[in-house]
């Protein structure tokens, strides 16, 4: 997941940064994915896989944060 997060980070940074001047970090990719999943839950909170996806993105986000601290 780390390589995928890195690639997605570069794409989001290029896309959003050129429009807003925002500074993004790789872990922001995970936060965006969680936001997307929360939007899905607001429609139907009974989807177990959506809850599991949120937990997974949270775990990967923490791994990215920990890796970048070193």
JSON list of C-alpha atoms in Angstrom, two decimals:
[
{"chain": "A", "resi": 1, "resn": "UNK", "atom": "CA", "xyz": [0.00, 0.00, 0.00]},
{"chain": "A", "resi": 2, "resn": "UNK", "atom": "CA", "xyz": [2.87, 2.41, 0.64]},
{"chain": "A", "resi": 3, "resn": "UNK", "atom": "CA", "xyz": [3.81, 2.64, -3.05]},
{"chain": "A", "resi": 4, "resn": "UNK", "atom": "CA", "xyz": [0.19, 3.10, -4.10]},
{"chain": "A", "resi": 5, "resn": "UNK", "atom": "CA", "xyz": [-0.28, 5.83, -1.50]},
{"chain": "A", "resi": 6, "resn": "UNK", "atom": "CA", "xyz": [2.87, 7.52, -2.82]},
{"chain": "A", "resi": 7, "resn": "UNK", "atom": "CA", "xyz": [1.65, 7.45, -6.40]},
{"chain": "A", "resi": 8, "resn": "UNK", "atom": "CA", "xyz": [-1.79, 8.69, -5.43]},
{"chain": "A", "resi": 9, "resn": "UNK", "atom": "CA", "xyz": [-0.21, 11.43, -3.31]},
{"chain": "A", "resi": 10, "resn": "UNK", "atom": "CA", "xyz": [1.77, 12.69, -6.29]},
{"chain": "A", "resi": 11, "resn": "UNK", "atom": "CA", "xyz": [-1.36, 12.74, -8.47]},
{"chain": "A", "resi": 12, "resn": "UNK", "atom": "CA", "xyz": [-3.46, 14.52, -5.84]},
{"chain": "A", "resi": 13, "resn": "UNK", "atom": "CA", "xyz": [-0.69, 17.00, -5.12]},
{"chain": "A", "resi": 14, "resn": "UNK", "atom": "CA", "xyz": [-0.40, 17.85, -8.80]},
{"chain": "A", "resi": 15, "resn": "UNK", "atom": "CA", "xyz": [-4.15, 18.13, -9.23]},
{"chain": "A", "resi": 16, "resn": "UNK", "atom": "CA", "xyz": [-5.10, 19.99, -6.04]},
{"chain": "A", "resi": 17, "resn": "UNK", "atom": "CA", "xyz": [-1.91, 21.95, -5.59]},
{"chain": "A", "resi": 18, "resn": "UNK", "atom": "CA", "xyz": [-2.22, 23.61, -8.96]},
{"chain": "A", "resi": 19, "resn": "UNK", "atom": "CA", "xyz": [-5.75, 24.73, -8.09]},
{"chain": "A", "resi": 20, "resn": "UNK", "atom": "CA", "xyz": [-5.55, 25.71, -4.48]},
{"chain": "A", "resi": 21, "resn": "UNK", "atom": "CA", "xyz": [-1.95, 26.10, -3.41]},
{"chain": "A", "resi": 22, "resn": "UNK", "atom": "CA", "xyz": [-2.53, 23.49, -0.70]},
{"chain": "A", "resi": 23, "resn": "UNK", "atom": "CA", "xyz": [0.37, 21.62, 0.77]},
{"chain": "A", "resi": 24, "resn": "UNK", "atom": "CA", "xyz": [-0.41, 17.91, 0.95]},
{"chain": "A", "resi": 25, "resn": "UNK", "atom": "CA", "xyz": [1.26, 15.06, 2.76]},
{"chain": "A", "resi": 26, "resn": "UNK", "atom": "CA", "xyz": [1.10, 11.38, 1.74]},
{"chain": "A", "resi": 27, "resn": "UNK", "atom": "CA", "xyz": [-1.14, 10.58, 4.69]},
{"chain": "A", "resi": 28, "resn": "UNK", "atom": "CA", "xyz": [-3.70, 13.02, 3.29]},
{"chain": "A", "resi": 29, "resn": "UNK", "atom": "CA", "xyz": [-4.45, 10.38, 0.64]},
{"chain": "A", "resi": 30, "resn": "UNK", "atom": "CA", "xyz": [-5.69, 8.10, 3.39]},
{"chain": "A", "resi": 31, "resn": "UNK", "atom": "CA", "xyz": [-7.72, 10.91, 4.95]},
{"chain": "A", "resi": 32, "resn": "UNK", "atom": "CA", "xyz": [-9.37, 11.60, 1.58]},
{"chain": "A", "resi": 33, "resn": "UNK", "atom": "CA", "xyz": [-10.17, 7.91, 1.18]},
{"chain": "A", "resi": 34, "resn": "UNK", "atom": "CA", "xyz": [-11.73, 7.86, 4.64]},
{"chain": "A", "resi": 35, "resn": "UNK", "atom": "CA", "xyz": [-13.80, 10.93, 3.76]},
{"chain": "A", "resi": 36, "resn": "UNK", "atom": "CA", "xyz": [-15.01, 9.17, 0.61]},
{"chain": "A", "resi": 37, "resn": "UNK", "atom": "CA", "xyz": [-16.01, 6.13, 2.66]},
{"chain": "A", "resi": 38, "resn": "UNK", "atom": "CA", "xyz": [-17.77, 8.33, 5.23]},
{"chain": "A", "resi": 39, "resn": "UNK", "atom": "CA", "xyz": [-19.81, 9.79, 2.40]},
{"chain": "A", "resi": 40, "resn": "UNK", "atom": "CA", "xyz": [-20.86, 6.28, 1.45]},
{"chain": "A", "resi": 41, "resn": "UNK", "atom": "CA", "xyz": [-21.76, 5.50, 5.06]},
{"chain": "A", "resi": 42, "resn": "UNK", "atom": "CA", "xyz": [-23.97, 8.56, 5.24]},
{"chain": "A", "resi": 43, "resn": "UNK", "atom": "CA", "xyz": [-26.07, 6.92, 2.55]},
{"chain": "A", "resi": 44, "resn": "UNK", "atom": "CA", "xyz": [-26.05, 3.40, 4.01]},
{"chain": "A", "resi": 45, "resn": "UNK", "atom": "CA", "xyz": [-24.30, 2.68, 7.30]},
{"chain": "A", "resi": 46, "resn": "UNK", "atom": "CA", "xyz": [-24.99, -1.05, 7.13]},
{"chain": "A", "resi": 47, "resn": "UNK", "atom": "CA", "xyz": [-22.16, -1.83, 4.70]},
{"chain": "A", "resi": 48, "resn": "UNK", "atom": "CA", "xyz": [-19.62, -3.85, 6.66]},
{"chain": "A", "resi": 49, "resn": "UNK", "atom": "CA", "xyz": [-16.99, -3.60, 3.93]},
{"chain": "A", "resi": 50, "resn": "UNK", "atom": "CA", "xyz": [-17.11, 0.19, 4.08]},
{"chain": "A", "resi": 51, "resn": "UNK", "atom": "CA", "xyz": [-16.39, 0.11, 7.82]},
{"chain": "A", "resi": 52, "resn": "UNK", "atom": "CA", "xyz": [-13.53, -2.30, 7.16]},
{"chain": "A", "resi": 53, "resn": "UNK", "atom": "CA", "xyz": [-12.15, -0.05, 4.41]},
{"chain": "A", "resi": 54, "resn": "UNK", "atom": "CA", "xyz": [-12.13, 2.91, 6.82]},
{"chain": "A", "resi": 55, "resn": "UNK", "atom": "CA", "xyz": [-10.19, 0.87, 9.36]},
{"chain": "A", "resi": 56, "resn": "UNK", "atom": "CA", "xyz": [-7.76, -0.21, 6.67]},
{"chain": "A", "resi": 57, "resn": "UNK", "atom": "CA", "xyz": [-7.15, 3.33, 5.39]},
{"chain": "A", "resi": 58, "resn": "UNK", "atom": "CA", "xyz": [-6.64, 4.51, 8.97]},
{"chain": "A", "resi": 59, "resn": "UNK", "atom": "CA", "xyz": [-4.03, 1.78, 9.53]},
{"chain": "A", "resi": 60, "resn": "UNK", "atom": "CA", "xyz": [-2.21, 2.56, 6.29]},
{"chain": "A", "resi": 61, "resn": "UNK", "atom": "CA", "xyz": [-2.31, 6.28, 7.09]},
{"chain": "A", "resi": 62, "resn": "UNK", "atom": "CA", "xyz": [-0.64, 5.63, 10.43]},
{"chain": "A", "resi": 63, "resn": "UNK", "atom": "CA", "xyz": [2.02, 3.48, 8.74]},
{"chain": "A", "resi": 64, "resn": "UNK", "atom": "CA", "xyz": [2.77, 6.34, 6.34]},
{"chain": "A", "resi": 65, "resn": "UNK", "atom": "CA", "xyz": [3.03, 8.83, 9.22]},
{"chain": "A", "resi": 66, "resn": "UNK", "atom": "CA", "xyz": [5.34, 6.51, 11.17]},
{"chain": "A", "resi": 67, "resn": "UNK", "atom": "CA", "xyz": [7.54, 5.84, 8.13]},
{"chain": "A", "resi": 68, "resn": "UNK", "atom": "CA", "xyz": [7.93, 9.55, 7.41]},
{"chain": "A", "resi": 69, "resn": "UNK", "atom": "CA", "xyz": [8.95, 10.34, 11.02]},
{"chain": "A", "resi": 70, "resn": "UNK", "atom": "CA", "xyz": [12.20, 8.46, 10.68]}
]
